[in-house]
CSV table of C-alpha atoms in Angstrom, one decimal:
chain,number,residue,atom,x,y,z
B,247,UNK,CA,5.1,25.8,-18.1
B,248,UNK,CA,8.1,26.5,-15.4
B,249,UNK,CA,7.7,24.8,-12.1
B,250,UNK,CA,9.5,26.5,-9.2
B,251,UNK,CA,11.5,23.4,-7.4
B,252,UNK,CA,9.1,23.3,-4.4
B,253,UNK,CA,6.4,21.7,-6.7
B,254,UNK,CA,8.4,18.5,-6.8
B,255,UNK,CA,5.3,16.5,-6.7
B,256,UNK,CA,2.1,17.6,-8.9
B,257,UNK,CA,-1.4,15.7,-7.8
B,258,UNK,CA,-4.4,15.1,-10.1
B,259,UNK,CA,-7.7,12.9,-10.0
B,260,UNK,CA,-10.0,12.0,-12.8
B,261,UNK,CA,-13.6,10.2,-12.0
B,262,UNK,CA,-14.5,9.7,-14.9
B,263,UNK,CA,-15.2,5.9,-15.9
B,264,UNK,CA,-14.4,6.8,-20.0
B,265,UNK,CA,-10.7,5.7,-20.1
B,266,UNK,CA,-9.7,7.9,-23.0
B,267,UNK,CA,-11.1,10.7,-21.0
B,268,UNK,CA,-9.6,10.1,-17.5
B,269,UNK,CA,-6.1,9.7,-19.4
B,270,UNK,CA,-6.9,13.2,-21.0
B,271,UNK,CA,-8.0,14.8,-17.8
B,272,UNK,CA,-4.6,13.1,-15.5
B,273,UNK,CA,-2.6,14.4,-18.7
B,274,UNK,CA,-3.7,17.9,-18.4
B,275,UNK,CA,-3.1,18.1,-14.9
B,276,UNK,CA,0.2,16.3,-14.2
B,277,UNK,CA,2.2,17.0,-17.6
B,278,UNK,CA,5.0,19.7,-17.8
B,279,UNK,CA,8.7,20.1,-19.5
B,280,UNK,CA,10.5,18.6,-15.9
B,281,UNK,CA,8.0,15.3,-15.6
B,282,UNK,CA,9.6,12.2,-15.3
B,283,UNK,CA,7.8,10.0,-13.8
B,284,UNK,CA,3.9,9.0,-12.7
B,285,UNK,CA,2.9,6.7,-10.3
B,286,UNK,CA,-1.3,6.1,-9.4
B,287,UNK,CA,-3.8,4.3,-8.4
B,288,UNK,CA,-7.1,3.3,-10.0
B,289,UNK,CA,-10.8,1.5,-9.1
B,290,UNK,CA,-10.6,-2.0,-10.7
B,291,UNK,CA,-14.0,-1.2,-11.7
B,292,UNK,CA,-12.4,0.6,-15.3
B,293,UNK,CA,-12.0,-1.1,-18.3
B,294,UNK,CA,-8.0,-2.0,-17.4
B,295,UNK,CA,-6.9,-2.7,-21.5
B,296,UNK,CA,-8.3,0.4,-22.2
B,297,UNK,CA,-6.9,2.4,-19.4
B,298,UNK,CA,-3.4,1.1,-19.7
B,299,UNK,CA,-3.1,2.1,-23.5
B,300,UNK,CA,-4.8,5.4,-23.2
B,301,UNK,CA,-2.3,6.4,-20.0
B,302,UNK,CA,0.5,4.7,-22.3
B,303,UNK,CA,-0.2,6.9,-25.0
B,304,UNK,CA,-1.2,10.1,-23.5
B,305,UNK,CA,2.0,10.7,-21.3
B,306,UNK,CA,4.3,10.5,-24.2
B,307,UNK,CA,7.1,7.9,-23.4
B,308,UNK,CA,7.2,9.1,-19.1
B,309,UNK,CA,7.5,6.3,-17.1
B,310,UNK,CA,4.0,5.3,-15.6
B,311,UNK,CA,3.5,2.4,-12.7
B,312,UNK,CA,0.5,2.1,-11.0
B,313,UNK,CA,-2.0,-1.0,-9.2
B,314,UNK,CA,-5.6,-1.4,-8.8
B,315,UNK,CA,-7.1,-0.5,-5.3
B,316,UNK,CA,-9.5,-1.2,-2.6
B,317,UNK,CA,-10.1,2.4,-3.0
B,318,UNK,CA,-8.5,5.6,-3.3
B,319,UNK,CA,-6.9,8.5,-1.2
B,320,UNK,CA,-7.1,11.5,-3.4
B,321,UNK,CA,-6.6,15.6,-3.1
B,322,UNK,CA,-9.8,15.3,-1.4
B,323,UNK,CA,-9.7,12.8,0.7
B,324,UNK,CA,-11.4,9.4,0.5
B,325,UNK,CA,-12.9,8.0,-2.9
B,326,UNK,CA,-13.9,5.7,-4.6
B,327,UNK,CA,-14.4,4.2,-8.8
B,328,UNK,CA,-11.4,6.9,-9.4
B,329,UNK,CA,-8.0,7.1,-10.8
B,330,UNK,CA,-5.3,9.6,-8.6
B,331,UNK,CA,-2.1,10.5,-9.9
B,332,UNK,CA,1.3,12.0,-8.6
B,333,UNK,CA,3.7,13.3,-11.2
B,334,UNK,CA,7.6,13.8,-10.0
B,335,UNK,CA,9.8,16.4,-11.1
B,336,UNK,CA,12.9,14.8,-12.5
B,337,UNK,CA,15.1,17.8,-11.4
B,338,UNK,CA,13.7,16.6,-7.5
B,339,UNK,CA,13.4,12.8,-8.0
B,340,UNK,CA,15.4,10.5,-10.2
B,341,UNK,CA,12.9,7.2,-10.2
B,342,UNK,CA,13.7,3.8,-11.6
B,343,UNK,CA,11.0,1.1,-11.3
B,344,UNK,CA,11.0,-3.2,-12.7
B,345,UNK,CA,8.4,-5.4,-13.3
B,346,UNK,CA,8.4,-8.8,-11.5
B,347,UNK,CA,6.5,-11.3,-13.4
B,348,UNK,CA,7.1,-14.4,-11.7
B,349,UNK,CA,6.8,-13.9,-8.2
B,350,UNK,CA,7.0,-17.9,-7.3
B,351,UNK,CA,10.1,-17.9,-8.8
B,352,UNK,CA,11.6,-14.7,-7.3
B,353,UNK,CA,14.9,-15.7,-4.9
B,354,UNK,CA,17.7,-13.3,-3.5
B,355,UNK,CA,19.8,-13.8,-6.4
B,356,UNK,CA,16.8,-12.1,-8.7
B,357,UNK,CA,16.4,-9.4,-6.1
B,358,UNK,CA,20.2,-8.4,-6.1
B,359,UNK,CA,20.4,-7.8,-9.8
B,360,UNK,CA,16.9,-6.3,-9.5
B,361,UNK,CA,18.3,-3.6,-7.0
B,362,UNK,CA,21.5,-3.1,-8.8
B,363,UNK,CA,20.0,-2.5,-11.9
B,364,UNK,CA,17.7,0.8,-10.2
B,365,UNK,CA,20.4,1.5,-8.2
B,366,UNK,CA,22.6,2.1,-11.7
B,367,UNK,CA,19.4,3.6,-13.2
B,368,UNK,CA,18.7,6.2,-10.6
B,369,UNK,CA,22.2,7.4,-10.5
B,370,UNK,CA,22.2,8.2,-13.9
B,371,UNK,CA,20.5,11.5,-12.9
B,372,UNK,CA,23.2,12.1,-10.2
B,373,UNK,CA,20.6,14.3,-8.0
B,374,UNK,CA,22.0,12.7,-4.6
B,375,UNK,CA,23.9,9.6,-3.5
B,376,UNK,CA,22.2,6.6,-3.0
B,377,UNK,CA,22.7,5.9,0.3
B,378,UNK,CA,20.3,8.1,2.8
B,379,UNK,CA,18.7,9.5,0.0
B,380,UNK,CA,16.8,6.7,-1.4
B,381,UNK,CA,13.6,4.7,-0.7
B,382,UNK,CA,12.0,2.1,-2.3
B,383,UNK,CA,8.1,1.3,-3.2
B,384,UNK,CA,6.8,-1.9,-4.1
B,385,UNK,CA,2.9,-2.6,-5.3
B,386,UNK,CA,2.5,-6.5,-5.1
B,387,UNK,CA,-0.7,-8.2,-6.9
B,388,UNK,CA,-2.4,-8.4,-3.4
B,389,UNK,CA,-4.2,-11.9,-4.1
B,390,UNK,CA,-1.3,-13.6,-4.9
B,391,UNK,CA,0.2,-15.2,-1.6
B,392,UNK,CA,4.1,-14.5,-2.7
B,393,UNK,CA,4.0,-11.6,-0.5
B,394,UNK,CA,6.3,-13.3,1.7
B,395,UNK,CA,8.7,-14.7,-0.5
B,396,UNK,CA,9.4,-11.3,-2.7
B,397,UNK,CA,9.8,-9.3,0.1
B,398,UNK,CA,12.5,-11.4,2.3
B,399,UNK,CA,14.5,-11.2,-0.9
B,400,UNK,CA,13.9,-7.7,-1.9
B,401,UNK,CA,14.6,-6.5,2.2
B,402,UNK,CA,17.7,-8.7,1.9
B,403,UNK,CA,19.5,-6.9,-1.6
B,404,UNK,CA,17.5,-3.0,-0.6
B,405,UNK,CA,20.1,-3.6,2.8
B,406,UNK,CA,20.0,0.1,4.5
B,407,UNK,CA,17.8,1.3,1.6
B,408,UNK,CA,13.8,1.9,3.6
B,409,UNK,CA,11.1,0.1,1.7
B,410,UNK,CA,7.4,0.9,2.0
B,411,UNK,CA,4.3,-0.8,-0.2
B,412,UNK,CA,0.9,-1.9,-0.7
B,413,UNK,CA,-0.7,-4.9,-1.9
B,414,UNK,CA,-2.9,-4.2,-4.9
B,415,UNK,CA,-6.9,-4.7,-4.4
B,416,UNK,CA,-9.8,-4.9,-6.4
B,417,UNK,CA,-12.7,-2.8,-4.8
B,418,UNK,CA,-13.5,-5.7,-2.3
B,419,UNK,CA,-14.1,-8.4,-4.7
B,420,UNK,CA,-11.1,-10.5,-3.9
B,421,UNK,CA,-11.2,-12.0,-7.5
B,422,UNK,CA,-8.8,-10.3,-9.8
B,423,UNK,CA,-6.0,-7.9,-8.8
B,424,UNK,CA,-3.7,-6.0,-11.1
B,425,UNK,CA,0.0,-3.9,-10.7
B,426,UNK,CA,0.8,-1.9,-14.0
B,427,UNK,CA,4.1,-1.5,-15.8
B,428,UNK,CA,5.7,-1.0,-19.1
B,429,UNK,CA,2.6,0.0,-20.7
B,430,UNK,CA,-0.4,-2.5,-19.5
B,431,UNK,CA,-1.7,-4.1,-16.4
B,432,UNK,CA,-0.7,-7.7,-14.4
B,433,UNK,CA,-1.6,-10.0,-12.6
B,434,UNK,CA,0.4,-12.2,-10.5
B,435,UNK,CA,2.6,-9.9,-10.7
B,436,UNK,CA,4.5,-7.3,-8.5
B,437,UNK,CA,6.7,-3.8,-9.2
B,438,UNK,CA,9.3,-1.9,-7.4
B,439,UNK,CA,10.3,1.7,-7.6
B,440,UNK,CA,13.6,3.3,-6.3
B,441,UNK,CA,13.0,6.6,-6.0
B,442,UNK,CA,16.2,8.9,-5.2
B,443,UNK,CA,15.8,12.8,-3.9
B,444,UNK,CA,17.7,15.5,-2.4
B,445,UNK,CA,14.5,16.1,-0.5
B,446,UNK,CA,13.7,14.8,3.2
B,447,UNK,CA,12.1,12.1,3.7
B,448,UNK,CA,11.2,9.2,6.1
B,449,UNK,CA,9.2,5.8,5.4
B,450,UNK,CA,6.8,4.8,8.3
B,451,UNK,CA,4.4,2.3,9.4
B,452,UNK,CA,1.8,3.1,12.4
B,453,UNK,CA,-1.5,1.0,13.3
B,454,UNK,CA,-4.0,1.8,16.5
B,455,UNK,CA,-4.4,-1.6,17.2
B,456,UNK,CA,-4.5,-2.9,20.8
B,457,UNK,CA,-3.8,-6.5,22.1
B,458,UNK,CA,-6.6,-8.5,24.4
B,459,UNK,CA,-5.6,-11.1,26.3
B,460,UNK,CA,-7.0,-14.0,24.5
B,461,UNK,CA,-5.1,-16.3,22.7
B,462,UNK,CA,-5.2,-18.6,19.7
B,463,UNK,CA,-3.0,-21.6,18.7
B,464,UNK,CA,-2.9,-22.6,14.7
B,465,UNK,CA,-3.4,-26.3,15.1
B,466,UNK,CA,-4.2,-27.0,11.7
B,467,UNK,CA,-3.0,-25.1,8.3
B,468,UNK,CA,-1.9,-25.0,5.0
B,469,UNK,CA,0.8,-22.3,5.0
B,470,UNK,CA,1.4,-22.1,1.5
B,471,UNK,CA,-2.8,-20.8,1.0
B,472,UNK,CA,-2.6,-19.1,4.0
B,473,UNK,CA,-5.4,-21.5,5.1
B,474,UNK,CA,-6.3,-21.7,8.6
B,475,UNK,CA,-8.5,-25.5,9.7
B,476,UNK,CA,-7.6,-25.3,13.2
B,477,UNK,CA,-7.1,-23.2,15.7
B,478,UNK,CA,-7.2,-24.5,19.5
B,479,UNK,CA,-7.7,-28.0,17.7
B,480,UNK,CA,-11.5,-26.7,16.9
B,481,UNK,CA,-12.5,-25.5,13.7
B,482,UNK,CA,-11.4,-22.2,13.0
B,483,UNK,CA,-14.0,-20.0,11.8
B,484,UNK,CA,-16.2,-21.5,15.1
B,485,UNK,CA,-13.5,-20.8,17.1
B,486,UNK,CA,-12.9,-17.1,15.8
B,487,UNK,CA,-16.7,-16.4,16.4
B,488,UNK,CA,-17.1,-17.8,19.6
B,489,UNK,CA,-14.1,-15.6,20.5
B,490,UNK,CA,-15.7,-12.6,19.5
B,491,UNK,CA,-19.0,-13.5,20.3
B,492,UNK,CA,-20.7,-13.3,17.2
B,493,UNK,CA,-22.5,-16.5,15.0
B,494,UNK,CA,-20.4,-17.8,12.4
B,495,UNK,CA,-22.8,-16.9,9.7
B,496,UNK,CA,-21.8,-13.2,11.0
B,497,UNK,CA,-18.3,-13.7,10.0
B,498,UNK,CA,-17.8,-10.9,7.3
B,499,UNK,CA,-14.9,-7.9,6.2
B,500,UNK,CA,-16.8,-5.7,8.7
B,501,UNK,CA,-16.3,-8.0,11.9
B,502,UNK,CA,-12.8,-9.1,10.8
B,503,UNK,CA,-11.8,-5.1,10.4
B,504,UNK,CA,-13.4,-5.0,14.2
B,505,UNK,CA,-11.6,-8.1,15.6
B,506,UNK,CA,-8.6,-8.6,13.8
B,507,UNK,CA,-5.7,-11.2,15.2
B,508,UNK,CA,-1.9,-10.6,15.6
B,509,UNK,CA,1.3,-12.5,15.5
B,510,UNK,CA,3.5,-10.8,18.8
B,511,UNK,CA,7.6,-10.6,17.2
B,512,UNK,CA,9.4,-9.1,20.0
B,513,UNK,CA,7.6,-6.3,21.4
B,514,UNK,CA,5.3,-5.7,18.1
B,515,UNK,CA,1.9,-7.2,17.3
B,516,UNK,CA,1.8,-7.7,13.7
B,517,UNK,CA,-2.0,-8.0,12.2
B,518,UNK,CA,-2.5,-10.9,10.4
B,519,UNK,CA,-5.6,-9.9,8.9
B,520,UNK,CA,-8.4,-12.7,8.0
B,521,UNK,CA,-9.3,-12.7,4.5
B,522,UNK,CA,-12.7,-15.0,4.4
B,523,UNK,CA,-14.4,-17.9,5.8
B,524,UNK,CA,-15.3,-20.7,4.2
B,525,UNK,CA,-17.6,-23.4,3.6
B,526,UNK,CA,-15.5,-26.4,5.4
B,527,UNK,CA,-15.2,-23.4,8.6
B,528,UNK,CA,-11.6,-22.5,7.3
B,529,UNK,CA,-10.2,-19.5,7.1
B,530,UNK,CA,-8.0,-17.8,4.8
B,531,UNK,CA,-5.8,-15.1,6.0
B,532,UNK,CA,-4.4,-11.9,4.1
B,533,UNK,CA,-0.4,-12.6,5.3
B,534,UNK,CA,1.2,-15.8,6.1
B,535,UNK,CA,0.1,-18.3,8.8
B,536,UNK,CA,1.7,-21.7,9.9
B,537,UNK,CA,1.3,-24.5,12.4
B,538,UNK,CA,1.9,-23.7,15.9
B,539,UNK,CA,2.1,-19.5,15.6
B,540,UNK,CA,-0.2,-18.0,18.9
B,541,UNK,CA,-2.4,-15.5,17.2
B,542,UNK,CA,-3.4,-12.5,20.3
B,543,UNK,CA,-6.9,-11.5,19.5
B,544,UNK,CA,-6.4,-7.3,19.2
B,545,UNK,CA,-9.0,-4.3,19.6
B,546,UNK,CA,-9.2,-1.3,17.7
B,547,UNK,CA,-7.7,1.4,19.7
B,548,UNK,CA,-8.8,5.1,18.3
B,549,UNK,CA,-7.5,5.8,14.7
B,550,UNK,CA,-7.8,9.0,14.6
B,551,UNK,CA,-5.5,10.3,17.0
B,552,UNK,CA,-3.0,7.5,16.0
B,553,UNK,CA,-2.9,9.3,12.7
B,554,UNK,CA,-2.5,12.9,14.4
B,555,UNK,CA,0.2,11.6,17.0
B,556,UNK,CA,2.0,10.1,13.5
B,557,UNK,CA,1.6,13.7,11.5
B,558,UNK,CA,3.0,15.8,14.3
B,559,UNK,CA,5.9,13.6,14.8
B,560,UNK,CA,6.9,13.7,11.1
B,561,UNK,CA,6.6,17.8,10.7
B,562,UNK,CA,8.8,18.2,14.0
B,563,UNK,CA,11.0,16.2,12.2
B,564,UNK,CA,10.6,16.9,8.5
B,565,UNK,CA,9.0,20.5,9.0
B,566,UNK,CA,5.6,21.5,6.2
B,567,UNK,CA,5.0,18.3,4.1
B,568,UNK,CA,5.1,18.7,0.5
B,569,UNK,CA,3.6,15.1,0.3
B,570,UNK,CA,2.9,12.0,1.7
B,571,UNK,CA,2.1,8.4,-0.4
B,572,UNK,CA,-0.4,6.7,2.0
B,573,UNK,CA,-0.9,2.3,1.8
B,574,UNK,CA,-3.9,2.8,4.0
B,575,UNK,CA,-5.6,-1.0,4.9
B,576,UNK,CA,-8.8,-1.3,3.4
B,577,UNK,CA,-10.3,-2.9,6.7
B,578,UNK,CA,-9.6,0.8,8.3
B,579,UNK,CA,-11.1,2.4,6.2
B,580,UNK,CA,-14.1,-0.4,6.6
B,581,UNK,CA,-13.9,0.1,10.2
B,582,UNK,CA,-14.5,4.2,10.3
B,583,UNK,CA,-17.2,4.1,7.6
B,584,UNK,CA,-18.7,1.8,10.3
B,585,UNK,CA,-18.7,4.3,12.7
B,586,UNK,CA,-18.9,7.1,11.2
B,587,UNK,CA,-15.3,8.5,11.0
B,588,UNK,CA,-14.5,9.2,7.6
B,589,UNK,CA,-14.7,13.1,6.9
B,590,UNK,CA,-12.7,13.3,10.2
B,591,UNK,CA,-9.9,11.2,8.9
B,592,UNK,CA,-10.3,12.2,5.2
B,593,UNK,CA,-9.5,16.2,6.5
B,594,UNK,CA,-6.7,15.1,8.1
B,595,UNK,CA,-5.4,13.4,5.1
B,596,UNK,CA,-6.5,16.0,3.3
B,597,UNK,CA,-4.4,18.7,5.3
B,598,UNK,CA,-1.6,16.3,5.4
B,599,UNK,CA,-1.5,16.1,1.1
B,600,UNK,CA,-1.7,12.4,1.6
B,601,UNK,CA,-2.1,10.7,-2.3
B,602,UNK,CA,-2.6,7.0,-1.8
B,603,UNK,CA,-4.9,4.1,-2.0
B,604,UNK,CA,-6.4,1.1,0.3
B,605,UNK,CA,-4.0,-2.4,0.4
B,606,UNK,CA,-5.1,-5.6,0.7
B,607,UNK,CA,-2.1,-5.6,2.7
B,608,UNK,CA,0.7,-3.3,3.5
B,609,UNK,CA,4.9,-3.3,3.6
B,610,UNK,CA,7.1,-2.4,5.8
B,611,UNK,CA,11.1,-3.1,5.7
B,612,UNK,CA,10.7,-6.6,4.3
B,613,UNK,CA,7.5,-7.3,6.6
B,614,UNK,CA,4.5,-8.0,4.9
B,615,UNK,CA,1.8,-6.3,7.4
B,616,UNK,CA,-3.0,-5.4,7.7
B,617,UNK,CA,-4.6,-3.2,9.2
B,618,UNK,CA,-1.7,-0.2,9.5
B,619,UNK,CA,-1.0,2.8,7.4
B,620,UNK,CA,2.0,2.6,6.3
B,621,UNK,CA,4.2,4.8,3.8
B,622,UNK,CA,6.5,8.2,3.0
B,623,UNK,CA,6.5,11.3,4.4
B,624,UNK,CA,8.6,14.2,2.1
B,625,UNK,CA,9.3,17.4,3.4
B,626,UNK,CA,9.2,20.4,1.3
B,627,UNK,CA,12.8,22.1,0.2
B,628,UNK,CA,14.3,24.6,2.9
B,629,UNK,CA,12.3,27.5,3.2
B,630,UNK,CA,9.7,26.9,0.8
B,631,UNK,CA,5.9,26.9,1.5
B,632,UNK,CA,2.5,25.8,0.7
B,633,UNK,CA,2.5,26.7,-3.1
């Protein structure tokens, strides 16, 4: 089938837990003479083998790269057990993606042959030049705790080149979480994506996170686990509760969504997002921590309104949306099931054509980031409309 140019981006869904099938079904719906490349996002919950050779061999030889999720943003709106798809049009997007598969390892001199090597890739196509019409994706195995260390290197060799991402998750388990490339699924792994378009475009990050006045020091941790023992020279996890007024045994996902701690850099708070609490009264935290950081305890502000404020800004500036590729914190999406937000948010998403999935984690220009939604915005072609 022709596809006029302002269908750059096809979506499709399949809930189906039969592998074989769901490849089928994302086959029927995303594949076309101009499709060059797939990128989605999938429950953890599927049979990952089986998925990764059914994909491979139902999209005929087109690039596919994908992670496992905390959930999923589809056509729809929130889900959940699912597998969403985008396919490009190659006469839109010219995409090249890598696998890294030893992220302890990974050092600037790695990341500048890596981004040469897509750079070269992408402009094979010659849609548009690199620079101001490029962004970059990457989808890191989100249990890994080399978040850091790949993206300083990779912000360092992308230079003027905005980079977006999410950390992969695994349906709230936080045992096993996977990135897919070159035919099967990884662990420990991360990949990145240049994508290059004529199109608009502009990579965000927003969050509706407020700061308190409270303080906390990190007396006490192992940086490298992103362990917290200490903070104000007490045990941590006490210290947390009695900050937020709560037992410890009440420590779960839901009251660290609620009451989630920041690291101030300038004039931004970054969320550093607790991860769980432990036995000893440690903590381990999703992004990094060290000795002698202040940590500001933060308040949820109001979400949705956050998310409207962001929308309206990027149509002034990018007019109708054809689509935008959400990394939407999982703990969000734990705090408005909480209270009872979802089909609010999941209509504006849904209005918005926002494909995506929830991080355990989210990127931003180098800066591994919680609790924010963060991602690219595209604007349809000149004159075209909703198809």
């Amino acid at each position: 089938m022709a596809l006029q140019q302002s269908e750059g981006v096809l979506r499709a869904v399949s809930s189906t837990k039969e592998v074989e099938l769901a490849a089928q079904e994302l086959a029927r719906q995303l594949i076309h003479p101009y499709l060059g490349f797939v990128l989605f996002f999938c429950s953890a919950e599927y049979d990952l083998d089986g998925l990764g050779q059914a994909l491979e061999a139902h999209f005929g030889g087109v690039s596919l790269v994908g992670c496992t999720s905390a959930g999923e943003i589809t056509p729809q709106g929130y889900d959940r057990g699912c597998v969403v798809a985008l396919g490009f049009d190659l006469r839109c997007f010219s995409i090249a993606s890598v696998l890294i598969d030893e992220m302890e390892r990974f050092n600037l001199l790695d990341a500048q042959h890596l981004v040469d090597g897509l750079v070269k890739d992408c402009r094979s196509n010659e849609l548009a030049s690199i620079k101001g019409h490029s962004f970059a994706l990457t989808l890191l195995d989100g249990l890994s705790s080399r978040e850091e260390l790949v993206l300083g290197a990779l912000s360092a060799a992308l230079g003027s080149i905005p980079h977006f991402g999410g950390s992969a998750g695994d349906d709230n388990h936080l045992t096993h979480t996977h990135v897919y490339h070159g035919g099967r699924f990884h662990s420990g792994a991360a990949v990145v994506v240049l994508f290059n378009t004529w199109l608009e475009f502009e990579v965000f990050s927003t969050h509706h996170i407020q700061p308190s006045a409270e303080k906390l020091v990190v007396t006490r941790a192992d940086s490298a686990m992103r362990r917290v023992y200490e903070l104000n020279a007490a045990p941590a996890a006490q210290e947390y509760a009695d900050l937020i007024g709560v037992p410890v045994e009440a420590l779960d996902l839901r009251a660290f969504a609620a009451y989630p701690l920041a690291v101030r850099i300038s004039d931004h708070y970054y969320v550093r997002s607790i991860q769980q609490v432990h036995d000893d009264l440690s903590l381990t935290f999703y992004c990094a921590v060290e000795n002698g950081i202040v940590l500001t305890a933060m308040r949820p502000g109001p979400l949705l309104p956050n998310l409207q404020q962001l929308f309206a800004g990027l149509e002034q500036r990018l007019g109708p949306l054809l689509l935008t590729i959400g990394c939407d914190c999982f703990l969000r999406r734990l705090e408005i099931e909480n209270d009872g937000g979802v089909e609010s948010v999941a209509t504006l998403l849904r209005q918005q054509r926002v494909i995506g999935f929830n991080t355990y984690g989210e990127q931003f220009n180098g800066m591994h980031i919680n609790q924010t939604f963060t991602g690219v915005a595209i604007g349809r072609p000149a004159g075209r409309g909703e198809r």
